[in-house]
mmCIF file of C-alpha atoms in Angstrom:
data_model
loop_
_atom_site.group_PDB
_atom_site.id
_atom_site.type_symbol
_atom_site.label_atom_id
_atom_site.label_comp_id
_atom_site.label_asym_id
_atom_site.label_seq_id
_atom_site.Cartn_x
_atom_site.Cartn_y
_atom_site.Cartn_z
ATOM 1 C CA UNK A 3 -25.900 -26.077 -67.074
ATOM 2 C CA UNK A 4 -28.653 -24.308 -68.523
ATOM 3 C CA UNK A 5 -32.464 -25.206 -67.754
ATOM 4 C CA UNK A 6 -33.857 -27.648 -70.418
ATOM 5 C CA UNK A 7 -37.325 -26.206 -71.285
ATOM 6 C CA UNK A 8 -39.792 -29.112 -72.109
ATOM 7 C CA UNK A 9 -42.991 -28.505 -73.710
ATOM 8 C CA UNK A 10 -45.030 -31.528 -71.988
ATOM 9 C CA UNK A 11 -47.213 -30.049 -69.357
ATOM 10 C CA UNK A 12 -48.402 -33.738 -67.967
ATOM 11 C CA UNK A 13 -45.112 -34.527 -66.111
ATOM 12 C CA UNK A 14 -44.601 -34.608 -62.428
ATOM 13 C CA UNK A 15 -41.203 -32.788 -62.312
ATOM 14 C CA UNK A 16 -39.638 -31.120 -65.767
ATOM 15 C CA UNK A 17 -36.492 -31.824 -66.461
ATOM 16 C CA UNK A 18 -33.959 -28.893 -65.739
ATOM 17 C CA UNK A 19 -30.893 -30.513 -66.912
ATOM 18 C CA UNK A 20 -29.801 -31.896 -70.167
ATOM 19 C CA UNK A 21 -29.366 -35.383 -68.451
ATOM 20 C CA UNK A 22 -32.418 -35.298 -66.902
ATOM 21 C CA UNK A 23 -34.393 -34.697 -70.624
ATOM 22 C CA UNK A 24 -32.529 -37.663 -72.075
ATOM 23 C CA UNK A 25 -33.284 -39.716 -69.440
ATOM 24 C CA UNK A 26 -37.261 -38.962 -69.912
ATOM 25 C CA UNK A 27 -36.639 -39.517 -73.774
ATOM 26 C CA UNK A 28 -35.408 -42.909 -72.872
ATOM 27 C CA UNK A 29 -38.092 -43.349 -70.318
ATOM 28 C CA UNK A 30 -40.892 -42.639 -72.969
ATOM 29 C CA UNK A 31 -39.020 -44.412 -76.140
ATOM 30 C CA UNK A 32 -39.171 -47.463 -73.587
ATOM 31 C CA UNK A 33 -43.053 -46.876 -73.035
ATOM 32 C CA UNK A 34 -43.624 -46.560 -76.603
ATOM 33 C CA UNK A 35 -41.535 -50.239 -77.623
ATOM 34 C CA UNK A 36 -43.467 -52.280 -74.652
ATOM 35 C CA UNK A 37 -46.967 -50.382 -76.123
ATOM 36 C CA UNK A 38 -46.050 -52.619 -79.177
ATOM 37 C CA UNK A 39 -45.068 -55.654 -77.780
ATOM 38 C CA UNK A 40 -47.565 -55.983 -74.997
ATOM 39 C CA UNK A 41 -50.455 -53.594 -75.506
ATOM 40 C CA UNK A 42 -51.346 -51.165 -72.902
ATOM 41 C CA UNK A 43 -53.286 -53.292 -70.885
ATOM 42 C CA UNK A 44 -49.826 -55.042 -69.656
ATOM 43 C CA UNK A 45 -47.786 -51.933 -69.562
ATOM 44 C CA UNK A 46 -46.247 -51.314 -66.346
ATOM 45 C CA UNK A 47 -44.011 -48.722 -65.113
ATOM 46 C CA UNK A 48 -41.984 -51.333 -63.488
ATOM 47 C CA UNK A 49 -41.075 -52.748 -67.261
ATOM 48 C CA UNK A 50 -40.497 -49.335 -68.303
ATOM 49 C CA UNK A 51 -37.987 -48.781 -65.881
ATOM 50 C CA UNK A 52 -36.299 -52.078 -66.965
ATOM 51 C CA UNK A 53 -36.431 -51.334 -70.652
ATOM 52 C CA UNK A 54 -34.812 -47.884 -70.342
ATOM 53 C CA UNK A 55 -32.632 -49.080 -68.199
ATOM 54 C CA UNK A 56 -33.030 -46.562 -65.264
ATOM 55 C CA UNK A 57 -34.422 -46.993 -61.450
ATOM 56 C CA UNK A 58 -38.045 -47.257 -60.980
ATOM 57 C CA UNK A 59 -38.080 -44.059 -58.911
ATOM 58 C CA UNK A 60 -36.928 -41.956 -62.176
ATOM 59 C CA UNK A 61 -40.082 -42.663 -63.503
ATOM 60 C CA UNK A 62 -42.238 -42.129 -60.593
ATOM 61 C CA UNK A 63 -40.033 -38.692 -60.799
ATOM 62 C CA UNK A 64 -41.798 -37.686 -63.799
ATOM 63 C CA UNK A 65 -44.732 -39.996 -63.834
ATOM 64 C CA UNK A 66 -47.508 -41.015 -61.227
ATOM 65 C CA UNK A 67 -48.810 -44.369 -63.485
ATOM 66 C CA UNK A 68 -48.625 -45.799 -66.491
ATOM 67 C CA UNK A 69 -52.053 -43.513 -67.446
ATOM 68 C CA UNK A 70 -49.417 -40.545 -67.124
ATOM 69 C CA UNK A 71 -47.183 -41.642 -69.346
ATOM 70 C CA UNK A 72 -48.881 -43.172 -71.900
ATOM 71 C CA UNK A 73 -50.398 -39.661 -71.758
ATOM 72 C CA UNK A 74 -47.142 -37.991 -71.852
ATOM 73 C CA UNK A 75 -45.969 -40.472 -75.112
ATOM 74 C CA UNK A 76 -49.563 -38.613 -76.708
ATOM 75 C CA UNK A 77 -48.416 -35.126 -76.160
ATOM 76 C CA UNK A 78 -44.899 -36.142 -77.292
ATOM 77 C CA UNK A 79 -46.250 -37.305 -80.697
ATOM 78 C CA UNK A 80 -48.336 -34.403 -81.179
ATOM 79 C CA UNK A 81 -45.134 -32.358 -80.901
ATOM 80 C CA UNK A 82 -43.042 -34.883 -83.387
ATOM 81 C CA UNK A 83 -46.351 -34.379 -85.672
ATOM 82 C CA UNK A 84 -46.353 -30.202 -86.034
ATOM 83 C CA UNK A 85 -42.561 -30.776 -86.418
ATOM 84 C CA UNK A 86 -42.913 -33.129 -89.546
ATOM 85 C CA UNK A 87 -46.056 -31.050 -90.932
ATOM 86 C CA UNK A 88 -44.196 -27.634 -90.396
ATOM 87 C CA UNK A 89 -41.345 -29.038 -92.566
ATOM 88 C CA UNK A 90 -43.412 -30.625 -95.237
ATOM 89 C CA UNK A 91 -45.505 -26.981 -95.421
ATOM 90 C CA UNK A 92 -42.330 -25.407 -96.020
ATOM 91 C CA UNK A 93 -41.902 -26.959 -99.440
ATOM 92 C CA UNK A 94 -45.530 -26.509 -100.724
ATOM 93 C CA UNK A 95 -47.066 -23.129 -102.105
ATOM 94 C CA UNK A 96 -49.052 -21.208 -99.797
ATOM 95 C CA UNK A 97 -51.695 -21.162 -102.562
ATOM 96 C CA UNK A 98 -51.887 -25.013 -102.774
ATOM 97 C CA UNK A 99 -54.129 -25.755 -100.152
ATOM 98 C CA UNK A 100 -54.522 -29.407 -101.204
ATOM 99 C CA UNK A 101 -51.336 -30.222 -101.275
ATOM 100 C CA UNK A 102 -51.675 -28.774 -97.332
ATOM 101 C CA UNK A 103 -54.025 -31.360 -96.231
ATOM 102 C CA UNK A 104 -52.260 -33.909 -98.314
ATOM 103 C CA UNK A 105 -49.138 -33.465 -96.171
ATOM 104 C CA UNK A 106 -51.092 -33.241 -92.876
ATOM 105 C CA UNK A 107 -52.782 -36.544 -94.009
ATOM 106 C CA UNK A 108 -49.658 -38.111 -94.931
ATOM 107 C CA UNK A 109 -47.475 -37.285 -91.786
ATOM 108 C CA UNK A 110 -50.047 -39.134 -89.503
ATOM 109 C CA UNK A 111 -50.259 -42.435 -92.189
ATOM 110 C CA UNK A 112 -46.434 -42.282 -92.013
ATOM 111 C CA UNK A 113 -46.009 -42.388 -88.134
ATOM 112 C CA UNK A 114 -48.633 -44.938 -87.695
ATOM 113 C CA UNK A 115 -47.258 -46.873 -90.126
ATOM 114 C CA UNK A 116 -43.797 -46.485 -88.281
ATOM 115 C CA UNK A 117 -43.715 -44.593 -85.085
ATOM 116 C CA UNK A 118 -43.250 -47.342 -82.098
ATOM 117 C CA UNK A 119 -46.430 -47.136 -79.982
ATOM 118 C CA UNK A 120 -48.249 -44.629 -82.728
ATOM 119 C CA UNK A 121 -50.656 -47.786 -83.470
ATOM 120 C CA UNK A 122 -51.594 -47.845 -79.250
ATOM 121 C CA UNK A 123 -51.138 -44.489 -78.548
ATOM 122 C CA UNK A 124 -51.447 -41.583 -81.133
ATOM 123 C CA UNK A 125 -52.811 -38.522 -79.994
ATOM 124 C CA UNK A 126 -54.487 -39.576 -76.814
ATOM 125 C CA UNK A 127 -54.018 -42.203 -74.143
ATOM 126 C CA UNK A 128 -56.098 -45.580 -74.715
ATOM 127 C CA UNK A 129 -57.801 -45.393 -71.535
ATOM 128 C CA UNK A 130 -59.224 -42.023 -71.088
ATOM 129 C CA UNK A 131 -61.584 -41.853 -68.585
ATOM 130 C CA UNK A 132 -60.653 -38.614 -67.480
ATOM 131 C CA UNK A 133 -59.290 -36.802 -70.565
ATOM 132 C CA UNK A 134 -62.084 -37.889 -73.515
ATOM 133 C CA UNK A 135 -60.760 -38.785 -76.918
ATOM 134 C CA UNK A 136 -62.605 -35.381 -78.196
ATOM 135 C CA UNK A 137 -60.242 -33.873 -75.785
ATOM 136 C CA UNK A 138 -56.848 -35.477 -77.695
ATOM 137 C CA UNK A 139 -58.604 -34.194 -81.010
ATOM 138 C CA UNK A 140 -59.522 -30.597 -80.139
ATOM 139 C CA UNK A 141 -55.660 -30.163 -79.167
ATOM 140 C CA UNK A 142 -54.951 -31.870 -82.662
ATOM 141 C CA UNK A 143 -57.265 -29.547 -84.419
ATOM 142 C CA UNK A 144 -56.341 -26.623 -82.296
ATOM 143 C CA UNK A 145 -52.474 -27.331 -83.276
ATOM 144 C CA UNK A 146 -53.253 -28.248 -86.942
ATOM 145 C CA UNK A 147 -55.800 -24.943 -87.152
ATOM 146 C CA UNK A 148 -52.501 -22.618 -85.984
ATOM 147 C CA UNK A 149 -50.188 -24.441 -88.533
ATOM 148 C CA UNK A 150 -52.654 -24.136 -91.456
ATOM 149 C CA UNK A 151 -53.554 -20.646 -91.097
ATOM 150 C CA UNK A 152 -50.130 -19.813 -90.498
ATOM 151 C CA UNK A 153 -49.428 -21.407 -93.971
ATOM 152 C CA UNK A 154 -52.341 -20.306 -96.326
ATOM 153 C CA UNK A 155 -52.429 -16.965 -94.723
ATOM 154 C CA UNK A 156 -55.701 -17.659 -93.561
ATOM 155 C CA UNK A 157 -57.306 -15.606 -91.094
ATOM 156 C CA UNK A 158 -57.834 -18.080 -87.504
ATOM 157 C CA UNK A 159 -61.024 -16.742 -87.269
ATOM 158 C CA UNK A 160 -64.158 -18.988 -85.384
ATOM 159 C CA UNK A 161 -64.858 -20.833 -88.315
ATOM 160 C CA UNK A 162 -61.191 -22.376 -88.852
ATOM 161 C CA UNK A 163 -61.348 -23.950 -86.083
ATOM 162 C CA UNK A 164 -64.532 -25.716 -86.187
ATOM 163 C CA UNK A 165 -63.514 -26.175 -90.093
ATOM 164 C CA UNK A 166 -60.420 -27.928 -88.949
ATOM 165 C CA UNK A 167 -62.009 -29.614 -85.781
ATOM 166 C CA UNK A 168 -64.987 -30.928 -88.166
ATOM 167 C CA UNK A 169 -61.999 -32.647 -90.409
ATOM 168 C CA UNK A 170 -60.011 -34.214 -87.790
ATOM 169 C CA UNK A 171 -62.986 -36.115 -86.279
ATOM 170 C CA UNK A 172 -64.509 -37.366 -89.513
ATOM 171 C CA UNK A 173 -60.318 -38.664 -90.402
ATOM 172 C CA UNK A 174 -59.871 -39.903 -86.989
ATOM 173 C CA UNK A 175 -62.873 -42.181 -87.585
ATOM 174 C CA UNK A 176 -62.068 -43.185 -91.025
ATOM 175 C CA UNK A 177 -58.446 -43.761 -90.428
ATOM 176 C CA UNK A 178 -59.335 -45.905 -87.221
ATOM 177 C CA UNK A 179 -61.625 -48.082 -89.612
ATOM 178 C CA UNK A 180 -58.821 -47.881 -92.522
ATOM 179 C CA UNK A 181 -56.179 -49.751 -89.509
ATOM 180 C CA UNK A 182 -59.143 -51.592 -88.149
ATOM 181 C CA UNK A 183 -59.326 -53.310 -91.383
ATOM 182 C CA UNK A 184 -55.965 -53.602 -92.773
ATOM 183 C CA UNK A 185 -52.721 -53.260 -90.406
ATOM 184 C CA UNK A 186 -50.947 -51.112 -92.826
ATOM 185 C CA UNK A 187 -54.261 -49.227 -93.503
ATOM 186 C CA UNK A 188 -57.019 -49.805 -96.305
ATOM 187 C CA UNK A 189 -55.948 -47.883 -99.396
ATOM 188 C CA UNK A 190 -59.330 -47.866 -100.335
ATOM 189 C CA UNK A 191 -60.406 -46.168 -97.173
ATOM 190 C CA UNK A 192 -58.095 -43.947 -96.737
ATOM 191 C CA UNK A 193 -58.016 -42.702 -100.710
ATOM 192 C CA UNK A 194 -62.137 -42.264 -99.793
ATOM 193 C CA UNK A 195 -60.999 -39.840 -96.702
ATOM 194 C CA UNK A 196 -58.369 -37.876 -98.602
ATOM 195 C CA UNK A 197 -61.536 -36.862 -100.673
ATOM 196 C CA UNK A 198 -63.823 -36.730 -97.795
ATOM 197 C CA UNK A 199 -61.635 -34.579 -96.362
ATOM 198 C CA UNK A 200 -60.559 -32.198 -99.369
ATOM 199 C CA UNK A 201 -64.256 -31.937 -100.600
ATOM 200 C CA UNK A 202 -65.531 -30.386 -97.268
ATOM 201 C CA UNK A 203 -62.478 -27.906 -97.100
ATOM 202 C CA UNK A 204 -63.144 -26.795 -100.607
ATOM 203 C CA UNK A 205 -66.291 -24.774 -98.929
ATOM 204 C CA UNK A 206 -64.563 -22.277 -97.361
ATOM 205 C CA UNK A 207 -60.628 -23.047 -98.849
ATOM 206 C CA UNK A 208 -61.383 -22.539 -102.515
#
């Protein structure tokens, strides 16, 4: 069987074999229920093992802790997130950068809203002492800056990415407040980043 190519550069071992990637899908869909049920602070790769139903050494295959995976869950939602965004872009006008940001906006409020472990673990581990939460957002912004410019056909040049980098910090604060306050996320809060957000782009968009 041919190699399985996987994308997330935090694992142990890769899988090489179609049976091996499922198994690591299971292994992190398990990681990702247990997030929501008990919180990170209880995880353990011992429960992991039990809820994807697979020995505890398959996960020490891949992973080294919990940290790692939890990590590797991050990284898989980033992926899931350019996926959705790239086929929301495909429907808007390349001249409508509003309706851009909308959908970039919208994607995240719709997997935190209903992605298991998104609420835990979006972008970045919970706990990262060695991989800073400005870390998790420059890979965000570096991702979103590539899809964007892609899009609008505009020119990466050294502003985008601070543009774009500038944006995703100010929303990741906001939208933390807007779930702080409200489970399913102040409306009022997050209607005051959409504008936030689209006012500061307007500089160098429009």
């Amino acid at each position: 069987m041919d190699p399985v190519p996987h994308a997330n550069t935090n694992l142990r071992r890769a899988p090489v074999q179609q049976r091996s990637a499922e198994r690591l899908a299971r292994i992190l869909d398990a990681c990702a229920e247990l997030l929501d049920e008990t919180g990170y602070e209880q995880l353990s790769t011992r429960a992991v093992a039990a809820r994807a139903e697979v020995p505890i050494g398959s996960v020490y295959r891949f992973f080294s802790n919990k940290r790692a995976l939890a990590d590797a869950l991050a990284r898989r939602n980033l992926d899931s997130y350019a996926e959705r965004i790239t086929g929301r872009l495909a429907a808007i006008p390349t001249t409508d950068w509003r309706g851009a940001i909308d959908a970039v906006l919208d994607e995240y409020l719709a997997m935190k809203r209903s992605v298991a472990g998104f609420a835990l673990v979006d972008f970045g581990a919970p706990a990262p002492e060695d991989d800073p939460a400005g870390d998790a957002n420059q890979r965000v912004a570096g991702r979103l800056t590539e899809l964007l410019s892609g899009h609008l056909g505009h020119a990466s040049d050294e502003e985008l990415p601070r543009t774009v980098l500038v944006c995703v910090e100010a929303a990741d604060a906001l939208l933390r407040l807007a779930f702080r306050s409200d489970p399913s996320g102040d409306t009022a809060i997050i209607a005051e980043t959409r504008v936030l957000i689209r006012a500061y782009l307007a500089q160098s968009l429009d």
